[in-house]
Short mmCIF file of C-alpha atoms and ligand atoms in Angstrom, two decimals:
data_model
loop_
_atom_site.label_atom_id
_atom_site.label_comp_id
_atom_site.label_asym_id
_atom_site.label_seq_id
_atom_site.Cartn_x
_atom_site.Cartn_y
_atom_site.Cartn_z
CA MET A 577 41.24 19.42 10.74
CA GLN A 578 39.66 18.00 7.77
CA LEU A 579 36.17 17.08 8.14
CA ARG A 580 34.67 14.22 5.86
CA VAL A 581 31.02 14.87 4.51
CA VAL A 582 29.02 11.28 4.76
CA THR A 583 25.63 11.45 2.82
CA VAL A 584 23.38 9.05 3.71
CA MET A 585 20.83 8.18 1.47
CA ARG A 586 17.79 5.86 2.62
CA HIS A 587 18.08 2.38 1.07
CA LYS A 588 15.16 0.93 1.45
CA GLY A 589 11.77 1.86 0.12
CA ILE A 590 8.62 2.52 1.87
CA LEU A 591 5.83 0.07 2.27
CA ILE A 592 2.56 1.88 1.40
CA VAL A 593 -0.86 0.32 1.87
CA VAL A 594 -3.78 2.01 0.00
CA SER A 595 -7.23 0.91 1.06
CA GLY A 596 -10.53 2.15 0.32
CA PHE A 597 -14.28 1.04 -0.38
CA SER A 598 -14.88 -0.74 -3.45
CA GLY A 599 -15.81 1.89 -5.97
CA ALA A 600 -13.65 4.66 -4.44
CA GLY A 601 -11.36 4.70 -7.59
CA LYS A 602 -8.18 3.24 -5.94
CA GLY A 603 -7.28 1.65 -8.84
CA THR A 604 -7.15 4.56 -11.30
CA LEU A 605 -5.45 6.53 -8.77
CA MET A 606 -2.75 3.92 -8.38
CA LYS A 607 -2.19 3.91 -12.05
CA GLU A 608 -2.02 7.50 -12.50
CA LEU A 609 0.46 7.70 -9.67
CA LEU A 610 2.65 4.97 -11.27
CA ARG A 611 2.63 6.88 -14.69
CA THR A 612 3.45 10.34 -12.86
CA TYR A 613 6.34 9.16 -10.67
CA ASP A 614 8.70 6.90 -11.04
CA ASN A 615 9.97 5.79 -7.26
CA TYR A 616 6.88 3.27 -7.11
CA ALA A 617 6.17 -0.29 -7.57
CA LEU A 618 2.83 -1.79 -7.55
CA SER A 619 2.32 -5.32 -6.00
CA ILE A 620 -0.10 -7.61 -8.12
CA SER A 621 -1.96 -9.71 -5.65
CA MET A 622 -3.14 -13.36 -5.69
CA THR A 623 -6.88 -14.11 -5.73
CA THR A 624 -9.25 -16.85 -6.05
CA ARG A 625 -12.00 -14.63 -7.73
CA SER A 626 -12.89 -14.96 -11.36
CA PRO A 627 -11.34 -12.42 -13.69
CA ARG A 628 -13.31 -9.73 -14.63
CA GLN A 629 -14.14 -9.12 -18.65
CA GLY A 630 -10.68 -7.08 -19.71
CA GLU A 631 -8.51 -8.36 -16.51
CA THR A 632 -5.53 -10.41 -17.64
CA ASP A 633 -3.42 -12.64 -15.36
CA GLY A 634 -0.36 -11.26 -14.28
CA VAL A 635 -1.46 -7.85 -14.93
CA GLU A 636 -4.29 -6.89 -12.13
CA TYR A 637 -3.94 -10.06 -10.13
CA PHE A 638 -2.68 -13.75 -10.09
CA PHE A 639 -5.81 -15.46 -10.51
CA SER A 640 -5.39 -19.15 -8.61
CA THR A 641 -7.50 -21.66 -7.29
CA ARG A 642 -8.43 -22.04 -3.63
CA GLU A 643 -5.78 -25.18 -3.57
CA ASN A 644 -3.09 -23.08 -4.93
CA PHE A 645 -3.94 -20.15 -2.83
CA GLU A 646 -3.57 -22.34 0.36
CA LYS A 647 -0.71 -23.81 -0.79
CA LYS A 648 1.06 -20.39 -1.29
CA ILE A 649 0.01 -19.77 2.54
CA ALA A 650 1.36 -23.03 3.57
CA GLU A 651 4.66 -21.93 2.22
CA ASP A 652 4.51 -18.44 3.95
CA GLY A 653 4.83 -16.82 0.48
CA LEU A 654 2.34 -14.35 1.41
CA ILE A 655 2.72 -11.15 3.43
CA GLU A 656 -0.82 -11.21 4.23
CA TYR A 657 -3.87 -12.18 3.09
CA ALA A 658 -8.06 -12.18 3.81
CA GLU A 659 -11.36 -13.31 2.75
CA TYR A 660 -13.44 -10.43 0.83
CA CYS A 661 -16.84 -11.36 -0.08
CA GLY A 662 -16.26 -15.23 -0.42
CA ASN A 663 -12.97 -15.07 -1.89
CA TYR A 664 -9.22 -15.19 -1.13
CA TYR A 665 -6.86 -12.12 -1.95
CA GLY A 666 -3.13 -12.06 -0.68
CA THR A 667 0.16 -10.11 -1.37
CA PRO A 668 3.23 -12.23 -2.72
CA ARG A 669 6.17 -11.71 -0.91
CA ALA A 670 8.73 -12.07 -2.98
CA TYR A 671 8.06 -9.03 -5.28
CA VAL A 672 7.31 -6.93 -2.45
CA GLU A 673 11.01 -7.51 -0.47
CA GLN A 674 12.79 -7.63 -3.74
CA GLN A 675 11.66 -3.73 -4.50
CA LEU A 676 11.91 -2.45 -1.02
CA ASN A 677 15.26 -3.74 -1.24
CA CYS A 678 15.78 -1.67 -4.44
CA GLY A 679 14.76 1.28 -2.79
CA LYS A 680 11.20 1.48 -4.60
CA ASP A 681 7.96 2.63 -2.39
CA VAL A 682 5.73 -0.26 -2.64
CA ILE A 683 2.19 0.00 -2.87
CA LEU A 684 -0.49 -2.55 -1.75
CA GLU A 685 -3.91 -2.20 -2.96
CA ILE A 686 -5.84 -4.29 -0.24
CA GLU A 687 -8.66 -4.20 2.12
CA ILE A 688 -8.48 -3.76 5.70
CA GLN A 689 -8.15 -6.81 7.19
CA GLY A 690 -5.19 -7.20 5.26
CA ALA A 691 -3.93 -3.61 5.80
CA LEU A 692 -4.07 -4.30 9.59
CA LYS A 693 -1.75 -7.21 9.52
CA VAL A 694 0.62 -5.33 7.65
CA LYS A 695 0.54 -2.74 10.00
CA LYS A 696 1.28 -5.39 12.64
CA LYS A 697 3.97 -7.06 10.83
CA PHE A 698 5.56 -3.91 9.54
CA PRO A 699 4.92 -0.89 12.17
CA ASP A 700 6.79 1.54 9.44
CA ALA A 701 4.09 0.67 6.98
CA LEU A 702 2.21 4.34 5.74
CA LEU A 703 -1.46 3.48 5.69
CA LEU A 704 -3.89 5.52 3.68
CA PHE A 705 -7.52 5.38 2.97
CA VAL A 706 -9.10 6.49 -0.14
CA MET A 707 -12.59 8.17 0.56
CA PRO A 708 -15.22 8.97 -2.23
CA PRO A 709 -16.70 12.41 -1.66
CA SER A 710 -19.71 10.69 -0.47
CA ALA A 711 -21.55 7.43 0.15
CA HIS A 712 -24.24 8.31 -2.82
CA GLU A 713 -21.06 8.89 -5.18
CA LEU A 714 -19.69 5.69 -4.24
CA LYS A 715 -22.87 3.74 -5.16
CA ARG A 716 -23.19 5.88 -8.47
CA ARG A 717 -19.47 4.82 -9.27
CA LEU A 718 -20.16 1.15 -8.67
CA ILE A 719 -23.32 0.89 -10.57
CA GLY A 720 -21.53 2.90 -13.19
CA ARG A 721 -18.59 0.46 -13.52
CA GLY A 722 -21.13 -1.72 -15.00
CA THR A 723 -19.12 -5.08 -14.22
CA GLU A 724 -21.11 -6.23 -11.27
CA THR A 725 -24.47 -7.64 -10.59
CA ALA A 726 -27.02 -5.81 -8.49
CA GLU A 727 -26.22 -8.35 -5.77
CA VAL A 728 -22.55 -7.88 -5.53
CA ILE A 729 -22.98 -4.02 -5.75
CA ASP A 730 -25.34 -4.76 -2.45
CA ARG A 731 -22.59 -7.07 -0.67
CA ARG A 732 -19.93 -4.40 -1.44
CA LEU A 733 -22.07 -1.96 -0.08
CA GLN A 734 -22.70 -3.29 3.06
CA ARG A 735 -19.03 -4.66 3.19
CA ALA A 736 -18.10 -0.67 2.89
CA ALA A 737 -20.43 -0.14 5.92
CA GLU A 738 -18.27 -2.68 7.91
CA GLU A 739 -14.65 -1.38 6.88
CA SER A 740 -15.90 2.37 7.99
CA GLU A 741 -15.53 1.24 11.57
CA GLY A 742 -12.08 0.49 10.82
CA ILE A 743 -10.94 3.69 9.19
CA GLU A 744 -9.38 5.53 12.34
CA ALA A 745 -6.27 2.95 12.18
CA TYR A 746 -4.94 4.46 8.92
CA ASP A 747 -2.30 7.45 8.91
CA TYR A 748 -3.87 9.48 6.18
CA LEU A 749 -7.43 10.00 4.49
CA VAL A 750 -7.35 10.97 0.76
CA ILE A 751 -10.70 12.21 -0.86
CA ASN A 752 -10.91 11.07 -4.13
CA ASP A 753 -12.84 13.97 -6.17
CA ASP A 754 -10.35 14.70 -8.25
CA LEU A 755 -7.86 12.25 -9.84
CA GLN A 756 -4.77 14.85 -10.51
CA LYS A 757 -5.12 16.41 -7.24
CA CYS A 758 -5.46 13.23 -5.40
CA THR A 759 -2.33 11.52 -7.10
CA GLU A 760 -0.35 14.59 -5.98
CA GLU A 761 -1.60 14.61 -2.35
CA ILE A 762 -0.61 10.72 -1.91
CA HIS A 763 2.87 11.61 -3.52
CA GLY A 764 3.28 14.70 -1.04
CA ILE A 765 2.29 12.34 1.92
CA VAL A 766 4.77 9.75 0.75
CA ARG A 767 7.72 12.22 0.38
CA THR A 768 6.82 13.78 3.83
CA ALA A 769 6.64 10.12 5.18
CA ARG A 770 10.26 9.53 4.11
CA ASN A 771 11.65 12.20 6.03
CA ALA A 772 10.16 11.00 9.39
CA ALA A 773 12.43 10.49 12.05
CA ALA A 774 11.33 7.22 12.77
CA ARG A 775 12.01 5.76 9.19
CA ASN A 776 15.46 7.39 9.19
CA THR A 777 16.63 5.60 12.40
CA GLU A 778 19.99 4.64 10.58
CA PHE A 779 20.89 8.01 9.52
CA ILE A 780 20.15 9.23 12.72
CA GLU A 781 22.62 6.78 14.35
CA GLN A 782 25.30 7.71 11.52
CA ILE A 783 24.97 11.22 12.65
CA ARG A 784 25.03 10.30 16.42
CA ARG A 785 28.30 8.64 15.73
CA GLU A 786 29.89 11.17 13.53
CA LEU A 787 29.09 14.01 15.99
CA ARG A 788 30.72 11.68 18.95
CA GLU A 789 33.86 11.13 16.87
CA LEU A 790 33.87 15.03 16.36
CA TRP A 791 33.65 16.19 19.78
CA LYS A 792 36.21 13.65 20.86
CA GLY A 793 38.32 15.17 17.88
CA GLU A 794 38.36 18.45 19.07
CA GLU A 795 39.51 17.84 22.64
P1 5GP B 442 -11.96 -6.57 -6.23
O1 5GP B 442 -12.50 -7.84 -6.35
O2 5GP B 442 -12.69 -5.29 -6.30
O3 5GP B 442 -10.38 -6.45 -7.26
O4 5GP B 442 -10.89 -6.19 -4.94
C1 5GP B 442 -11.59 -6.45 -3.46
C2 5GP B 442 -10.73 -5.89 -2.50
O5 5GP B 442 -9.91 -6.89 -2.43
C3 5GP B 442 -10.53 -4.56 -2.46
O6 5GP B 442 -10.87 -3.87 -1.57
C4 5GP B 442 -8.94 -4.94 -2.80
O7 5GP B 442 -8.21 -3.41 -2.47
C5 5GP B 442 -8.56 -5.97 -1.67
N1 5GP B 442 -7.46 -6.55 -1.85
C6 5GP B 442 -6.70 -6.60 -3.42
N2 5GP B 442 -5.66 -7.54 -3.27
C7 5GP B 442 -5.50 -7.54 -2.08
C8 5GP B 442 -4.75 -8.43 -1.10
O8 5GP B 442 -3.36 -9.03 -1.69
N3 5GP B 442 -4.68 -8.72 -0.10
C9 5GP B 442 -6.18 -8.06 0.80
N4 5GP B 442 -5.80 -8.01 2.10
N5 5GP B 442 -6.98 -7.55 -0.09
C10 5GP B 442 -6.62 -7.12 -1.33
#
């Protein structure tokens, strides 16, 4: 009997949530990941915070008024949103869905409340938490960035202490001590995650169907 070999590829990408304390270096890491590998798409969030020096609308964020942001919430145009240090931050739905359907692995660089909402809505999402090598190093990086006042740095450190309570909800930790090493580590985790049985149920079902057909055919 002639056997027909059918190869099933994963069509949908993985939704990857990357969180980490402010100053942990997530932004630099994500840039490096996108520069090095071509299977990723980075979602651009909407926020009501003011642009920092050097930030451009539509590149780092879509900067928005509170009114416009609330309109987007009402239209169900955001996958998730949260308030962080007095400002709204949210993930526009359209781009994420379109990129996932094209097979891209989509990265959401978001804080912990948003991450937990994503996990609830999309149990398949992969949650990564970027850790600094130490709390002292985190403070040093926040000060070194030179973009925030002492008061804002203080609020962000306080927020980091609060966020540290929820890290166990994430799937993996990555310690950002070396940019290259950490980028490869994240890519490795995503590659492994793609092969998880739970993320390949359609393929498993297809093999089952083929096996049943073959087995009946041999009778
Ligand atoms: P920053 O003001 O430093 O750019 O961002 C502050 C925090 O908001 C960071 O932890 C960042 O990951 C998070 N953030 C950025 N975009 C979003 C988003 O769309 N949703 C949520 N929930 N958090 C976001």
